[in-house]
Coordinates of C-alpha atoms in Angstrom, one line a residue:
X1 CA 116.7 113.9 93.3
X2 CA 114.0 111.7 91.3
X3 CA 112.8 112.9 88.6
X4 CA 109.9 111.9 86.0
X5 CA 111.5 110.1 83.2
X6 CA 110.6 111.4 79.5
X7 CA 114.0 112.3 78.4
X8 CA 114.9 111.4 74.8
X9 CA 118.3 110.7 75.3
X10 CA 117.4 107.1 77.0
X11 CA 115.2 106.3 73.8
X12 CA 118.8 106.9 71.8
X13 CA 120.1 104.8 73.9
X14 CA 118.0 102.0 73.5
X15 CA 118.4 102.9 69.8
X16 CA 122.2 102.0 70.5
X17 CA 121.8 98.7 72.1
X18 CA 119.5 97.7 69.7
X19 CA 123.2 98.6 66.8
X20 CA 125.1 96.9 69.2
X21 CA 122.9 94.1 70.0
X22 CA 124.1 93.1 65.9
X23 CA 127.5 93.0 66.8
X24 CA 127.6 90.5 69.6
X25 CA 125.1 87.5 71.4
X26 CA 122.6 89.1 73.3
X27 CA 123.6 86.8 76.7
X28 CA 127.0 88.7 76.8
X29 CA 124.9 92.2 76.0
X30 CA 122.2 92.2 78.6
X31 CA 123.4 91.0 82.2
X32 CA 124.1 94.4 84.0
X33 CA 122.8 94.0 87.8
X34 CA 122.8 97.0 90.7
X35 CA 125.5 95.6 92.6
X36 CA 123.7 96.2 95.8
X37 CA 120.4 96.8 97.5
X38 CA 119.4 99.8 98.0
X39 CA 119.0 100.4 101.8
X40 CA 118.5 103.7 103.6
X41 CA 119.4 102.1 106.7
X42 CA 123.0 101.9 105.2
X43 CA 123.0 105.7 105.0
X44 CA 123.9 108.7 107.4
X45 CA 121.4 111.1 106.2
X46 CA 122.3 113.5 108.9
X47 CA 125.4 113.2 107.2
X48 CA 125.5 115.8 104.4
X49 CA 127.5 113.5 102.1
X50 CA 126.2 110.4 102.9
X51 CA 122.6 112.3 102.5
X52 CA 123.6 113.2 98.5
X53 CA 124.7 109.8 98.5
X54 CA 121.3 108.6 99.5
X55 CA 120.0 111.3 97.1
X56 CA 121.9 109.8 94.0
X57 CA 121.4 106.6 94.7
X58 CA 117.9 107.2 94.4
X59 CA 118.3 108.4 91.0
X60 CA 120.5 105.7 89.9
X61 CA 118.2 102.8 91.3
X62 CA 115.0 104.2 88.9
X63 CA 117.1 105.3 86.2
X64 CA 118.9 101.5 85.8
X65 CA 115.5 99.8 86.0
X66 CA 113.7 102.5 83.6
X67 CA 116.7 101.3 81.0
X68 CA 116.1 98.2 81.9
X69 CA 112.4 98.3 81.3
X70 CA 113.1 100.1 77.9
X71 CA 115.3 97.3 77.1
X72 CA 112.7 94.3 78.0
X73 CA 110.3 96.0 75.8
X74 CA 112.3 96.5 73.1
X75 CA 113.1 92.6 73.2
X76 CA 116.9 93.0 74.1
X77 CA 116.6 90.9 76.9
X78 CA 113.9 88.2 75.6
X79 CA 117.0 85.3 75.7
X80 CA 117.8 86.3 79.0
X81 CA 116.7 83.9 81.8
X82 CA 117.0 86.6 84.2
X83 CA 114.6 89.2 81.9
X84 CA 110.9 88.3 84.0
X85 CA 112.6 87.4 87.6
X86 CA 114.3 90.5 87.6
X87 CA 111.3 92.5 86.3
X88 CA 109.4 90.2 89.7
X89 CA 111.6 91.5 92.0
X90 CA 111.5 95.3 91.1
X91 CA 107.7 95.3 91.1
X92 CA 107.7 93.5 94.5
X93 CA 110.2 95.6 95.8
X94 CA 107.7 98.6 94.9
X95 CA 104.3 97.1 95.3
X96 CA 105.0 94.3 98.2
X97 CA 105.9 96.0 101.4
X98 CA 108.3 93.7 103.3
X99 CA 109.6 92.4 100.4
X100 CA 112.6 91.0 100.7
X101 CA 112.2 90.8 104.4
X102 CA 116.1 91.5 104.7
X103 CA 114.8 94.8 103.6
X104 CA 113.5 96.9 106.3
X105 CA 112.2 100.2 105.0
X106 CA 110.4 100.0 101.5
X107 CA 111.1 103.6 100.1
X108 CA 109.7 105.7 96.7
X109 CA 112.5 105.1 94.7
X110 CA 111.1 101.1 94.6
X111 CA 107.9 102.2 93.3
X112 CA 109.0 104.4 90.6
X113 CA 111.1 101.5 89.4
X114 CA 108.1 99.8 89.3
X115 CA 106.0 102.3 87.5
X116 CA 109.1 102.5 85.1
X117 CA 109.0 98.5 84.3
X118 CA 104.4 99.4 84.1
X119 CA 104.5 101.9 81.9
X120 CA 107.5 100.9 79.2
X121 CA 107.3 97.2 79.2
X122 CA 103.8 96.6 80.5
X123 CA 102.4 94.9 77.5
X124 CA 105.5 92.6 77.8
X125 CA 105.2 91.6 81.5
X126 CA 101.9 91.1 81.3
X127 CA 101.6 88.2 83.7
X128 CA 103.5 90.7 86.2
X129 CA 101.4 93.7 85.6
X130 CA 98.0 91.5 85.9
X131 CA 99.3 90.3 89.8
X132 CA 99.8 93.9 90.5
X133 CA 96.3 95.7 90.0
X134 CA 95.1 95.7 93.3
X135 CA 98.2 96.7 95.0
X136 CA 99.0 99.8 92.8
X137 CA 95.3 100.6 93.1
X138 CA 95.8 100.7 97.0
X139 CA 98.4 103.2 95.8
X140 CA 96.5 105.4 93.5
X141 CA 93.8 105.5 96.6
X142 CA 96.3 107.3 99.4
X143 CA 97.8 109.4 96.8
X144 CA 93.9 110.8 96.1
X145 CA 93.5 110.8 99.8
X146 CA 91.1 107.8 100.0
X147 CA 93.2 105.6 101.7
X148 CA 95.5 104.8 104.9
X149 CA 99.5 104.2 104.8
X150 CA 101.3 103.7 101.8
X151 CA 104.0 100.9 103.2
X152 CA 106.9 103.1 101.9
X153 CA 108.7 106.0 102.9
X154 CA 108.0 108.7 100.6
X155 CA 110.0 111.7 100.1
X156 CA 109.6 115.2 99.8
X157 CA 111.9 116.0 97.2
X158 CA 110.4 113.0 95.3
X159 CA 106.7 113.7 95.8
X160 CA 106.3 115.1 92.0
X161 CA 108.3 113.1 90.0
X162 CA 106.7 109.9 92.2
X163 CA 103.1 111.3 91.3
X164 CA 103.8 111.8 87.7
X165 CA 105.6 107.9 87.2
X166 CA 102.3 106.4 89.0
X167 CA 99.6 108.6 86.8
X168 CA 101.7 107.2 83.7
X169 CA 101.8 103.5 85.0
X170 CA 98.4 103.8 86.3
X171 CA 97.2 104.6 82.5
X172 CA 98.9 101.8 81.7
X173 CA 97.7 99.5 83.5
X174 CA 93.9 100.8 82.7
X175 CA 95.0 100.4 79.2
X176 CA 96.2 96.9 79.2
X177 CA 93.6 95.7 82.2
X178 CA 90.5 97.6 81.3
X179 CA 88.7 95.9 84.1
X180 CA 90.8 97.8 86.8
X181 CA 88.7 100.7 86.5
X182 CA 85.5 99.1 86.8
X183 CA 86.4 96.7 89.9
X184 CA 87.8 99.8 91.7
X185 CA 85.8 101.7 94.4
X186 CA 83.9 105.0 93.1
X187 CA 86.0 107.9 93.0
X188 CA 89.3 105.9 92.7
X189 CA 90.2 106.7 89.6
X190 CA 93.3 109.1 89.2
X191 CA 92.2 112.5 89.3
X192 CA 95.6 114.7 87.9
X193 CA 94.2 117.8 89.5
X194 CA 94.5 116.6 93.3
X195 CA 97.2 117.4 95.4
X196 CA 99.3 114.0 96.7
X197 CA 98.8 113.0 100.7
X198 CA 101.5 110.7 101.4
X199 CA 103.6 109.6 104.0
X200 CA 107.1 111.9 104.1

């Protein structure tokens, strides 16, 4: 099960790469990829096992790229050439339905990921984050009830941990693109008291 991500123990760890980063190049350090895309076509869910499979999976996939994001704004990744494609390709996963188009179910766990990379390295990817205003305010909107479909599947379990990552990335964004709030329609601003209508 997702859950929202303030645990302290992934600030030590950062702490820890940034030791380690001292001891070797940063190249050999920092080139850890998923090994596969996350799919839940590839899963059984009426499968018990392959369901906590799914389940864990989930976790995994936003707790690599929240790392990740911790890492890319804490610099450890700034000689990698992969650093801003990678952090493309989460965001798009989360805030581009249909992206990749090999993919064809977008699900929650993509847009925590890319609340994750918002919120902890936003001021780093700022190129990224500017592209992505509209599209995460088109999420903000259905989660306040204003709007239609979200383009992902959104589970249950997930809904509260997925609500808290977006208020945090939303802030954010409002923080580093002050404009946001005043280009959006009245009433669209995040409102923490109202209860989430999403697509299950």
């Amino acid at each position: 099960m997702a859950r929202p991500y303030s645990d302290s123990k992934e600030d030590e760890i950062v702490q820890l790469l940034l030791e380690l980063i001292k001891l070797r190049p940063r190249q050999a350090l920092y080139n850890a990829e998923l090994s596969e895309e996350l799919d839940i076509d590839t899963y059984n869910l009426d499968d018990p096992d392959d369901a906590q499979d799914f389940e864990n999976d989930i976790a995994r996939w936003v707790d690599t790229f929240a790392v990740r994001a911790r890492c890319t704004a804490a610099g450890l990744d700034e000689e990698s050439k992969s650093c801003f494609t990678v952090a493309g390709d989460i965001t798009a996963k989360g805030l581009d339905p249909g992206y990749p188009r090999g993919l064809k179910t977008n699900l929650d766990c993509h847009v925590m990921a890319s609340a994750q990379y918002i919120f902890f390295a936003g001021g780093v990817i700022h190129d990224i984050v500017e592209a992505l205003g509209q599209a995460f305010q088109e999420i903000v909107d259905v989660l306040q009830g204003q709007g239609g479909g979200l383009g992902f599947k959104l589970f249950e379990k997930n809904r509260e941990a997925f609500k808290n990552m977006v208020i945090k990335a939303w802030d954010k964004m409002v923080t580093l693109q002050p404009d946001l709030l005043s280009e959006a329609e009245p009433g669209s601003s995040f409102d923490t008291s109202a209860g989430p209508r999403a697509e299950t």
